[in-house]
PDB file of C-alpha atoms and ligand atoms in Angstrom:
ATOM      1  CA  UNK A 388      15.718  31.540 -31.873  1.00  0.00           C
ATOM      2  CA  UNK A 389      15.814  33.050 -28.371  1.00  0.00           C
ATOM      3  CA  UNK A 390      14.260  31.041 -25.558  1.00  0.00           C
ATOM      4  CA  UNK A 391      12.677  32.452 -22.398  1.00  0.00           C
ATOM      5  CA  UNK A 392      11.947  31.133 -18.942  1.00  0.00           C
ATOM      6  CA  UNK A 393       8.286  31.942 -18.329  1.00  0.00           C
ATOM      7  CA  UNK A 394       6.284  31.655 -15.116  1.00  0.00           C
ATOM      8  CA  UNK A 395       2.927  29.917 -15.315  1.00  0.00           C
ATOM      9  CA  UNK A 396       0.816  32.740 -13.878  1.00  0.00           C
ATOM     10  CA  UNK A 397       2.342  35.281 -16.251  1.00  0.00           C
ATOM     11  CA  UNK A 398       1.873  33.033 -19.240  1.00  0.00           C
ATOM     12  CA  UNK A 399      -1.748  32.251 -18.390  1.00  0.00           C
ATOM     13  CA  UNK A 400      -2.492  35.985 -18.321  1.00  0.00           C
ATOM     14  CA  UNK A 401      -2.400  35.759 -22.108  1.00  0.00           C
ATOM     15  CA  UNK A 402      -5.077  33.080 -22.310  1.00  0.00           C
ATOM     16  CA  UNK A 403      -7.488  34.142 -19.618  1.00  0.00           C
ATOM     17  CA  UNK A 404      -9.720  36.296 -21.803  1.00  0.00           C
ATOM     18  CA  UNK A 405     -11.404  35.318 -25.047  1.00  0.00           C
ATOM     19  CA  UNK A 406      -9.965  37.480 -27.871  1.00  0.00           C
ATOM     20  CA  UNK A 407     -13.362  37.503 -29.587  1.00  0.00           C
ATOM     21  CA  UNK A 408     -15.884  38.285 -26.847  1.00  0.00           C
ATOM     22  CA  UNK A 409     -13.374  39.193 -24.010  1.00  0.00           C
ATOM     23  CA  UNK A 410     -15.096  36.976 -21.485  1.00  0.00           C
ATOM     24  CA  UNK A 411     -13.162  34.416 -19.441  1.00  0.00           C
ATOM     25  CA  UNK A 412     -11.985  31.157 -20.990  1.00  0.00           C
ATOM     26  CA  UNK A 413     -11.572  27.596 -19.717  1.00  0.00           C
ATOM     27  CA  UNK A 414      -7.895  26.567 -19.864  1.00  0.00           C
ATOM     28  CA  UNK A 415      -6.416  23.067 -19.960  1.00  0.00           C
ATOM     29  CA  UNK A 416      -2.668  22.495 -19.885  1.00  0.00           C
ATOM     30  CA  UNK A 417      -0.428  19.473 -20.371  1.00  0.00           C
ATOM     31  CA  UNK A 418       3.313  19.033 -20.745  1.00  0.00           C
ATOM     32  CA  UNK A 419       5.628  16.752 -22.688  1.00  0.00           C
ATOM     33  CA  UNK A 420       9.047  17.203 -21.118  1.00  0.00           C
ATOM     34  CA  UNK A 421       9.718  20.918 -21.505  1.00  0.00           C
ATOM     35  CA  UNK A 422       6.878  21.460 -23.985  1.00  0.00           C
ATOM     36  CA  UNK A 423       3.655  23.080 -22.792  1.00  0.00           C
ATOM     37  CA  UNK A 424       0.280  22.732 -24.507  1.00  0.00           C
ATOM     38  CA  UNK A 425      -2.424  25.236 -23.648  1.00  0.00           C
ATOM     39  CA  UNK A 426      -5.959  24.550 -24.760  1.00  0.00           C
ATOM     40  CA  UNK A 427      -8.117  27.683 -24.582  1.00  0.00           C
ATOM     41  CA  UNK A 428     -11.897  27.347 -24.819  1.00  0.00           C
ATOM     42  CA  UNK A 429     -14.472  30.080 -24.657  1.00  0.00           C
ATOM     43  CA  UNK A 430     -17.769  28.766 -23.280  1.00  0.00           C
ATOM     44  CA  UNK A 431     -19.603  31.906 -24.395  1.00  0.00           C
ATOM     45  CA  UNK A 432     -18.758  32.158 -28.088  1.00  0.00           C
ATOM     46  CA  UNK A 433     -17.237  28.828 -29.162  1.00  0.00           C
ATOM     47  CA  UNK A 434     -13.742  30.323 -29.587  1.00  0.00           C
ATOM     48  CA  UNK A 435     -11.107  27.578 -29.429  1.00  0.00           C
ATOM     49  CA  UNK A 436      -7.319  27.799 -29.552  1.00  0.00           C
ATOM     50  CA  UNK A 437      -4.563  25.223 -29.180  1.00  0.00           C
ATOM     51  CA  UNK A 438      -1.156  26.696 -28.329  1.00  0.00           C
ATOM     52  CA  UNK A 439       2.252  24.992 -27.949  1.00  0.00           C
ATOM     53  CA  UNK A 440       5.282  26.590 -26.350  1.00  0.00           C
ATOM     54  CA  UNK A 441       7.806  25.146 -28.817  1.00  0.00           C
ATOM     55  CA  UNK A 442       8.153  24.358 -32.518  1.00  0.00           C
ATOM     56  CA  UNK A 443       8.547  20.700 -33.505  1.00  0.00           C
ATOM     57  CA  UNK A 444      11.562  19.163 -35.236  1.00  0.00           C
ATOM     58  CA  UNK A 445      10.494  15.906 -36.911  1.00  0.00           C
ATOM     59  CA  UNK A 446       7.692  15.350 -34.411  1.00  0.00           C
ATOM     60  CA  UNK A 447      10.004  16.048 -31.441  1.00  0.00           C
ATOM     61  CA  UNK A 448       9.424  19.224 -29.399  1.00  0.00           C
ATOM     62  CA  UNK A 449      12.472  21.383 -30.230  1.00  0.00           C
ATOM     63  CA  UNK A 450      13.085  22.330 -26.585  1.00  0.00           C
ATOM     64  CA  UNK A 451      13.329  18.687 -25.518  1.00  0.00           C
ATOM     65  CA  UNK A 452      15.823  17.982 -28.261  1.00  0.00           C
ATOM     66  CA  UNK A 453      17.874  21.120 -27.504  1.00  0.00           C
ATOM     67  CA  UNK A 454      17.904  20.485 -23.757  1.00  0.00           C
ATOM     68  CA  UNK A 455      19.019  16.879 -24.208  1.00  0.00           C
ATOM     69  CA  UNK A 456      21.790  18.054 -26.566  1.00  0.00           C
ATOM     70  CA  UNK A 457      22.847  20.815 -24.169  1.00  0.00           C
ATOM     71  CA  UNK A 458      23.133  18.360 -21.265  1.00  0.00           C
ATOM     72  CA  UNK A 459      25.261  16.016 -23.362  1.00  0.00           C
ATOM     73  CA  UNK A 460      27.427  18.694 -25.023  1.00  0.00           C
ATOM     74  CA  UNK A 461      28.316  20.329 -21.701  1.00  0.00           C
ATOM     75  CA  UNK A 462      29.848  17.052 -20.524  1.00  0.00           C
ATOM     76  CA  UNK A 463      27.043  16.096 -18.170  1.00  0.00           C
ATOM     77  CA  UNK A 464      24.802  13.067 -18.391  1.00  0.00           C
ATOM     78  CA  UNK A 465      21.038  12.788 -18.425  1.00  0.00           C
ATOM     79  CA  UNK A 466      20.993  10.465 -15.422  1.00  0.00           C
ATOM     80  CA  UNK A 467      22.974  12.992 -13.355  1.00  0.00           C
ATOM     81  CA  UNK A 468      20.942  16.005 -14.430  1.00  0.00           C
ATOM     82  CA  UNK A 469      17.625  14.231 -13.989  1.00  0.00           C
ATOM     83  CA  UNK A 470      18.657  13.120 -10.513  1.00  0.00           C
ATOM     84  CA  UNK A 471      19.350  16.783  -9.440  1.00  0.00           C
ATOM     85  CA  UNK A 472      16.800  16.777  -6.628  1.00  0.00           C
ATOM     86  CA  UNK A 473      13.947  19.263  -6.321  1.00  0.00           C
ATOM     87  CA  UNK A 474      15.328  21.505  -3.625  1.00  0.00           C
ATOM     88  CA  UNK A 475      19.132  21.493  -3.873  1.00  0.00           C
ATOM     89  CA  UNK A 476      20.464  19.934  -0.658  1.00  0.00           C
ATOM     90  CA  UNK A 477      19.403  17.883   2.325  1.00  0.00           C
ATOM     91  CA  UNK A 478      19.198  20.901   4.626  1.00  0.00           C
ATOM     92  CA  UNK A 479      16.666  22.509   2.310  1.00  0.00           C
ATOM     93  CA  UNK A 480      14.947  19.170   1.796  1.00  0.00           C
ATOM     94  CA  UNK A 481      14.288  19.013   5.512  1.00  0.00           C
ATOM     95  CA  UNK A 482      12.631  22.433   5.377  1.00  0.00           C
ATOM     96  CA  UNK A 483      10.699  21.556   2.237  1.00  0.00           C
ATOM     97  CA  UNK A 484       9.597  18.206   3.656  1.00  0.00           C
ATOM     98  CA  UNK A 485       8.486  19.828   6.870  1.00  0.00           C
ATOM     99  CA  UNK A 486       6.461  22.515   5.104  1.00  0.00           C
ATOM    100  CA  UNK A 487       4.824  20.087   2.693  1.00  0.00           C
ATOM    101  CA  UNK A 488       3.905  17.681   5.494  1.00  0.00           C
ATOM    102  CA  UNK A 489       2.330  20.472   7.531  1.00  0.00           C
ATOM    103  CA  UNK A 490       0.421  21.590   4.452  1.00  0.00           C
ATOM    104  CA  UNK A 491      -0.928  18.080   3.759  1.00  0.00           C
ATOM    105  CA  UNK A 492      -2.024  17.581   7.367  1.00  0.00           C
ATOM    106  CA  UNK A 493      -3.710  20.979   7.611  1.00  0.00           C
ATOM    107  CA  UNK A 494      -5.445  20.530   4.263  1.00  0.00           C
ATOM    108  CA  UNK A 495      -6.947  17.357   5.707  1.00  0.00           C
ATOM    109  CA  UNK A 496      -8.309  19.338   8.616  1.00  0.00           C
ATOM    110  CA  UNK A 497      -5.764  18.527  11.312  1.00  0.00           C
ATOM    111  CA  UNK A 498      -5.123  21.375  13.763  1.00  0.00           C
ATOM    112  CA  UNK A 499      -1.439  21.114  14.671  1.00  0.00           C
ATOM    113  CA  UNK A 500      -0.634  22.086  18.244  1.00  0.00           C
ATOM    114  CA  UNK A 501       2.706  20.382  18.925  1.00  0.00           C
ATOM    115  CA  UNK A 502       5.534  19.106  16.749  1.00  0.00           C
ATOM    116  CA  UNK A 503       8.270  16.823  18.136  1.00  0.00           C
ATOM    117  CA  UNK A 504      11.601  16.623  16.291  1.00  0.00           C
ATOM    118  CA  UNK A 505      15.276  16.043  16.968  1.00  0.00           C
ATOM    119  CA  UNK A 506      17.497  19.014  17.865  1.00  0.00           C
ATOM    120  CA  UNK A 507      18.534  19.672  14.243  1.00  0.00           C
ATOM    121  CA  UNK A 508      19.215  23.441  14.300  1.00  0.00           C
ATOM    122  CA  UNK A 509      17.695  23.918  10.845  1.00  0.00           C
ATOM    123  CA  UNK A 510      14.252  22.718  11.921  1.00  0.00           C
ATOM    124  CA  UNK A 511      14.040  25.322  14.683  1.00  0.00           C
ATOM    125  CA  UNK A 512      14.528  28.124  12.201  1.00  0.00           C
ATOM    126  CA  UNK A 513      11.479  27.304  10.135  1.00  0.00           C
ATOM    127  CA  UNK A 514       9.145  26.190  12.915  1.00  0.00           C
ATOM    128  CA  UNK A 515       6.006  28.312  12.839  1.00  0.00           C
ATOM    129  CA  UNK A 516       5.279  30.570  15.806  1.00  0.00           C
ATOM    130  CA  UNK A 517       1.780  29.150  16.352  1.00  0.00           C
ATOM    131  CA  UNK A 518       3.088  25.585  16.793  1.00  0.00           C
ATOM    132  CA  UNK A 519       4.700  24.377  20.053  1.00  0.00           C
ATOM    133  CA  UNK A 520       8.046  22.782  19.271  1.00  0.00           C
ATOM    134  CA  UNK A 521       9.391  19.962  21.440  1.00  0.00           C
ATOM    135  CA  UNK A 522      12.576  17.913  21.244  1.00  0.00           C
ATOM    136  CA  UNK A 523      12.439  14.155  21.334  1.00  0.00           C
ATOM    137  CA  UNK A 524      13.691  12.532  24.553  1.00  0.00           C
ATOM    138  CA  UNK A 525      15.365   9.589  22.864  1.00  0.00           C
ATOM    139  CA  UNK A 526      17.412  11.850  20.559  1.00  0.00           C
ATOM    140  CA  UNK A 527      18.545  14.004  23.454  1.00  0.00           C
ATOM    141  CA  UNK A 528      19.414  10.942  25.553  1.00  0.00           C
ATOM    142  CA  UNK A 529      21.333   9.397  22.680  1.00  0.00           C
ATOM    143  CA  UNK A 530      23.400  12.575  22.212  1.00  0.00           C
ATOM    144  CA  UNK A 531      24.371  12.714  25.870  1.00  0.00           C
ATOM    145  CA  UNK A 532      25.037   8.980  26.044  1.00  0.00           C
ATOM    146  CA  UNK A 533      27.480   9.279  23.147  1.00  0.00           C
ATOM    147  CA  UNK A 534      29.314  12.153  24.850  1.00  0.00           C
ATOM    148  CA  UNK A 535      29.625  10.165  28.080  1.00  0.00           C
ATOM    149  CA  UNK A 536      30.913   7.128  26.154  1.00  0.00           C
ATOM    150  CA  UNK A 537      33.589   9.287  24.514  1.00  0.00           C
ATOM    151  CA  UNK A 538      34.579  10.802  27.853  1.00  0.00           C
ATOM    152  CA  UNK A 539      34.798   7.374  29.509  1.00  0.00           C
ATOM    153  CA  UNK A 540      37.432   6.406  26.934  1.00  0.00           C
ATOM    154  CA  UNK A 541      39.870   9.042  28.262  1.00  0.00           C
ATOM    155  CA  UNK A 542      42.546   7.726  30.611  1.00  0.00           C
ATOM    156  CA  UNK A 543      41.568   9.586  33.786  1.00  0.00           C
ATOM    157  CA  UNK A 544      37.819   9.673  33.174  1.00  0.00           C
ATOM    158  CA  UNK A 545      36.813   5.992  33.022  1.00  0.00           C
ATOM    159  CA  UNK A 546      34.717   6.260  36.180  1.00  0.00           C
ATOM    160  CA  UNK A 547      32.061   8.277  34.290  1.00  0.00           C
ATOM    161  CA  UNK A 548      31.191   5.163  32.228  1.00  0.00           C
ATOM    162  CA  UNK A 549      28.918   3.509  34.832  1.00  0.00           C
ATOM    163  CA  UNK A 550      26.927   6.765  35.079  1.00  0.00           C
ATOM    164  CA  UNK A 551      25.752   6.663  31.471  1.00  0.00           C
ATOM    165  CA  UNK A 552      22.603   4.673  32.052  1.00  0.00           C
ATOM    166  CA  UNK A 553      21.427   6.586  35.125  1.00  0.00           C
ATOM    167  CA  UNK A 554      22.122   9.944  33.490  1.00  0.00           C
ATOM    168  CA  UNK A 555      20.102   9.043  30.385  1.00  0.00           C
ATOM    169  CA  UNK A 556      17.291   7.638  32.543  1.00  0.00           C
ATOM    170  CA  UNK A 557      17.341  10.821  34.586  1.00  0.00           C
ATOM    171  CA  UNK A 558      16.869  12.790  31.367  1.00  0.00           C
ATOM    172  CA  UNK A 559      13.782  10.736  30.432  1.00  0.00           C
ATOM    173  CA  UNK A 560      12.462  11.104  33.947  1.00  0.00           C
ATOM    174  CA  UNK A 561      13.041  14.892  34.026  1.00  0.00           C
ATOM    175  CA  UNK A 562      11.193  15.258  30.734  1.00  0.00           C
ATOM    176  CA  UNK A 563       8.249  13.028  31.606  1.00  0.00           C
ATOM    177  CA  UNK A 564       7.507  14.233  35.131  1.00  0.00           C
ATOM    178  CA  UNK A 565       7.670  18.017  34.683  1.00  0.00           C
ATOM    179  CA  UNK A 566       4.919  20.499  33.955  1.00  0.00           C
ATOM    180  CA  UNK A 567       7.157  23.322  32.661  1.00  0.00           C
ATOM    181  CA  UNK A 568      10.463  23.811  30.867  1.00  0.00           C
ATOM    182  CA  UNK A 569      11.944  25.430  33.973  1.00  0.00           C
ATOM    183  CA  UNK A 570      11.016  22.399  36.056  1.00  0.00           C
ATOM    184  CA  UNK A 571      12.718  20.072  33.535  1.00  0.00           C
ATOM    185  CA  UNK A 572      15.887  22.146  33.767  1.00  0.00           C
ATOM    186  CA  UNK A 573      15.785  22.203  37.595  1.00  0.00           C
ATOM    187  CA  UNK A 574      15.415  18.409  37.713  1.00  0.00           C
ATOM    188  CA  UNK A 575      18.025  17.867  35.037  1.00  0.00           C
ATOM    189  CA  UNK A 576      20.707  20.097  36.620  1.00  0.00           C
ATOM    190  CA  UNK A 577      20.323  18.245  39.927  1.00  0.00           C
ATOM    191  CA  UNK A 578      22.100  15.272  38.346  1.00  0.00           C
ATOM    192  CA  UNK A 579      25.357  17.287  38.312  1.00  0.00           C
ATOM    193  CA  UNK A 580      25.110  17.382  42.123  1.00  0.00           C
ATOM    194  CA  UNK A 581      23.823  13.850  42.474  1.00  0.00           C
ATOM    195  CA  UNK A 582      26.894  12.314  40.790  1.00  0.00           C
ATOM    196  CA  UNK A 583      28.983  13.939  43.552  1.00  0.00           C
ATOM    197  CA  UNK A 584      26.773  12.529  46.346  1.00  0.00           C
ATOM    198  CA  UNK A 585      25.022  15.879  46.848  1.00  0.00           C
ATOM    199  CA  UNK A 586      21.246  15.468  46.969  1.00  0.00           C
ATOM    200  CA  UNK A 587      20.122  18.905  48.148  1.00  0.00           C
ATOM    201  CA  UNK A 588      19.871  21.467  45.328  1.00  0.00           C
ATOM    202  CA  UNK A 589      19.576  25.208  44.845  1.00  0.00           C
ATOM    203  CA  UNK A 590      16.233  26.576  43.661  1.00  0.00           C
ATOM    204  CA  UNK A 591      12.642  25.900  44.674  1.00  0.00           C
ATOM    205  CA  UNK A 592      11.519  23.843  41.698  1.00  0.00           C
ATOM    206  CA  UNK A 593      13.543  20.782  42.684  1.00  0.00           C
ATOM    207  CA  UNK A 594      15.186  21.311  46.084  1.00  0.00           C
ATOM    208  CA  UNK A 595      16.162  17.690  46.752  1.00  0.00           C
ATOM    209  CA  UNK A 596      16.473  14.273  45.142  1.00  0.00           C
ATOM    210  CA  UNK A 597      13.413  12.056  45.552  1.00  0.00           C
ATOM    211  CA  UNK A 598      15.294   8.759  45.924  1.00  0.00           C
ATOM    212  CA  UNK A 599      15.948   6.881  49.158  1.00  0.00           C
ATOM    213  CA  UNK A 600      19.495   7.065  50.558  1.00  0.00           C
ATOM    214  CA  UNK A 601      21.744   5.048  48.229  1.00  0.00           C
ATOM    215  CA  UNK A 602      23.818   2.223  49.628  1.00  0.00           C
ATOM    216  CA  UNK A 603      26.113  -0.591  48.514  1.00  0.00           C
ATOM    217  CA  UNK A 604      27.057  -0.775  44.829  1.00  0.00           C
ATOM    218  CA  UNK A 605      25.411   2.542  43.966  1.00  0.00           C
ATOM    219  CA  UNK A 606      27.137   4.429  46.769  1.00  0.00           C
ATOM    220  CA  UNK A 607      30.638   3.517  45.627  1.00  0.00           C
ATOM    221  CA  UNK A 608      30.374   5.271  42.264  1.00  0.00           C
ATOM    222  CA  UNK A 609      30.262   8.901  43.447  1.00  0.00           C
ATOM    223  CA  UNK A 610      32.588  11.173  41.509  1.00  0.00           C
ATOM    224  CA  UNK A 611      35.033  13.200  43.563  1.00  0.00           C
ATOM    225  CA  UNK A 612      34.629  16.977  43.154  1.00  0.00           C
ATOM    226  CA  UNK A 613      37.411  18.723  41.174  1.00  0.00           C
ATOM    227  CA  UNK A 614      38.672  15.516  39.528  1.00  0.00           C
ATOM    228  CA  UNK A 615      38.963  15.564  35.735  1.00  0.00           C
ATOM    229  CA  UNK A 616      36.150  12.992  35.420  1.00  0.00           C
ATOM    230  CA  UNK A 617      33.766  15.013  37.556  1.00  0.00           C
ATOM    231  CA  UNK A 618      34.606  18.367  35.953  1.00  0.00           C
ATOM    232  CA  UNK A 619      34.302  17.085  32.404  1.00  0.00           C
ATOM    233  CA  UNK A 620      31.071  15.194  32.994  1.00  0.00           C
ATOM    234  CA  UNK A 621      29.591  18.279  34.648  1.00  0.00           C
ATOM    235  CA  UNK A 622      30.616  20.303  31.602  1.00  0.00           C
ATOM    236  CA  UNK A 623      28.644  17.892  29.381  1.00  0.00           C
ATOM    237  CA  UNK A 624      25.601  17.849  31.670  1.00  0.00           C
ATOM    238  CA  UNK A 625      25.381  21.615  32.056  1.00  0.00           C
ATOM    239  CA  UNK A 626      26.410  22.703  28.533  1.00  0.00           C
ATOM    240  CA  UNK A 627      24.542  25.964  27.745  1.00  0.00           C
ATOM    241  CA  UNK A 628      22.951  24.775  24.493  1.00  0.00           C
ATOM    242  CA  UNK A 629      21.769  21.574  26.131  1.00  0.00           C
ATOM    243  CA  UNK A 630      20.199  23.547  29.001  1.00  0.00           C
ATOM    244  CA  UNK A 631      18.416  25.780  26.538  1.00  0.00           C
ATOM    245  CA  UNK A 632      17.083  22.805  24.563  1.00  0.00           C
ATOM    246  CA  UNK A 633      16.201  20.877  27.719  1.00  0.00           C
ATOM    247  CA  UNK A 634      13.399  23.364  28.376  1.00  0.00           C
ATOM    248  CA  UNK A 635      11.768  22.150  25.174  1.00  0.00           C
ATOM    249  CA  UNK A 636      12.078  18.401  25.775  1.00  0.00           C
ATOM    250  CA  UNK A 637       8.890  16.543  24.877  1.00  0.00           C
ATOM    251  CA  UNK A 638       6.955  15.508  27.975  1.00  0.00           C
ATOM    252  CA  UNK A 639       4.888  12.753  26.381  1.00  0.00           C
ATOM    253  CA  UNK A 640       5.133  12.410  22.602  1.00  0.00           C
ATOM    254  CA  UNK A 641       8.056  10.569  21.039  1.00  0.00           C
ATOM    255  CA  UNK A 642       9.506  10.094  17.576  1.00  0.00           C
ATOM    256  CA  UNK A 643      10.401   6.414  18.111  1.00  0.00           C
ATOM    257  CA  UNK A 644       7.617   5.045  15.870  1.00  0.00           C
ATOM    258  CA  UNK A 645       8.668   7.171  12.903  1.00  0.00           C
ATOM    259  CA  UNK A 646      12.351   6.366  13.558  1.00  0.00           C
ATOM    260  CA  UNK A 647      11.694   2.646  13.250  1.00  0.00           C
ATOM    261  CA  UNK A 648       9.557   3.238  10.146  1.00  0.00           C
ATOM    262  CA  UNK A 649      12.458   5.195   8.595  1.00  0.00           C
ATOM    263  CA  UNK A 650      14.995   2.519   9.420  1.00  0.00           C
ATOM    264  CA  UNK A 651      12.766   0.046   7.555  1.00  0.00           C
ATOM    265  CA  UNK A 652      12.371   2.458   4.613  1.00  0.00           C
ATOM    266  CA  UNK A 653      16.175   2.839   4.455  1.00  0.00           C
ATOM    267  CA  UNK A 654      16.475  -0.835   3.480  1.00  0.00           C
ATOM    268  CA  UNK A 655      14.679   0.044   0.234  1.00  0.00           C
ATOM    269  CA  UNK A 656      16.012   3.547  -0.353  1.00  0.00           C
ATOM    270  CA  UNK A 657      19.623   3.882   0.822  1.00  0.00           C
ATOM    271  CA  UNK A 658      20.659   7.452   1.626  1.00  0.00           C
ATOM    272  CA  UNK A 659      23.628   7.453  -0.770  1.00  0.00           C
ATOM    273  CA  UNK A 660      21.353   7.024  -3.798  1.00  0.00           C
ATOM    274  CA  UNK A 661      19.190   9.886  -5.018  1.00  0.00           C
ATOM    275  CA  UNK A 662      15.671   8.871  -6.029  1.00  0.00           C
ATOM    276  CA  UNK A 663      13.070  10.911  -7.852  1.00  0.00           C
ATOM    277  CA  UNK A 664       9.972  11.960  -5.927  1.00  0.00           C
ATOM    278  CA  UNK A 665       7.953   9.156  -7.524  1.00  0.00           C
ATOM    279  CA  UNK A 666      10.771   6.654  -6.942  1.00  0.00           C
ATOM    280  CA  UNK A 667      10.901   7.639  -3.285  1.00  0.00           C
ATOM    281  CA  UNK A 668       7.113   7.466  -2.965  1.00  0.00           C
ATOM    282  CA  UNK A 669       7.092   3.909  -4.353  1.00  0.00           C
ATOM    283  CA  UNK A 670       9.892   2.871  -2.034  1.00  0.00           C
ATOM    284  CA  UNK A 671       8.005   4.300   0.923  1.00  0.00           C
ATOM    285  CA  UNK A 672       5.029   2.163  -0.034  1.00  0.00           C
ATOM    286  CA  UNK A 673       6.995  -1.119   0.059  1.00  0.00           C
ATOM    287  CA  UNK A 674       7.246  -1.426   3.880  1.00  0.00           C
ATOM    288  CA  UNK A 675       3.486  -1.052   4.192  1.00  0.00           C
ATOM    289  CA  UNK A 676       2.978  -4.170   2.006  1.00  0.00           C
ATOM    290  CA  UNK A 677       5.269  -6.278   4.169  1.00  0.00           C
TER     291      UNK A 677
HETATM  292 ZN1   ZN B1475     -15.620  34.239 -26.528  1.00  0.00          ZN
HETATM  293 ZN1   ZN B1476      20.466  12.279  44.405  1.00  0.00          ZN
END
């Protein structure tokens, strides 16, 4: 017997109207694995029909039996097939998760103005035009900190190491004290001068550093222009993609609370194991009991 893949809306077309009086029917559906039951009731003329999408083989829906056999006979296993997640891969899961979360929040009446995320390139693609998208400060600072750490490991670039903390702090400060993306960028780019003991900058948005003259310990760390350390650190600080993203850094809202929630959730649902939606939901509930 041939089998077909049928979409719900198309299938329900067949049951919408009462075949006796042609008025609309009340439909109830339930599934057992791949089997679909449709209960069709006419409230106008008492017509009643109970339809199943598959024949039965010894009380087992034939489709369930055939699918189980097909999985086994093609060398796969039920556990593996069942685990195949809903959306295919983690990139798509991120999109799916984002869309579903927005839907849930809006259904509950929340008007979403701003969303703060990391700089994951995928997220930017599916961000809606009517929502302001910001990047989280901590994520951006972490990315730059890592790059500076790696640079400080190179033989002739060790002197960039002590700058890590001030550079990351400067990023937080640029993000939190600005009223526009352009102002963030102006403040941020000044750090490439500052590390070379230059405190007067081009442009009107941030023409000079706000700090007092630096002396003692701080004054000894200036990077000499044209040295490998200075050139390479400047390259990191002024990288085109970073500059572009810097305009969208979040001025006030942060993702830190959800990050720490996720790190707690990870103890119960390690990333290298695939859980079903329900399994994941249960595991998400555990931290809230603790
Ligand atoms: Zn009827
Ligand atoms: Zn300065």
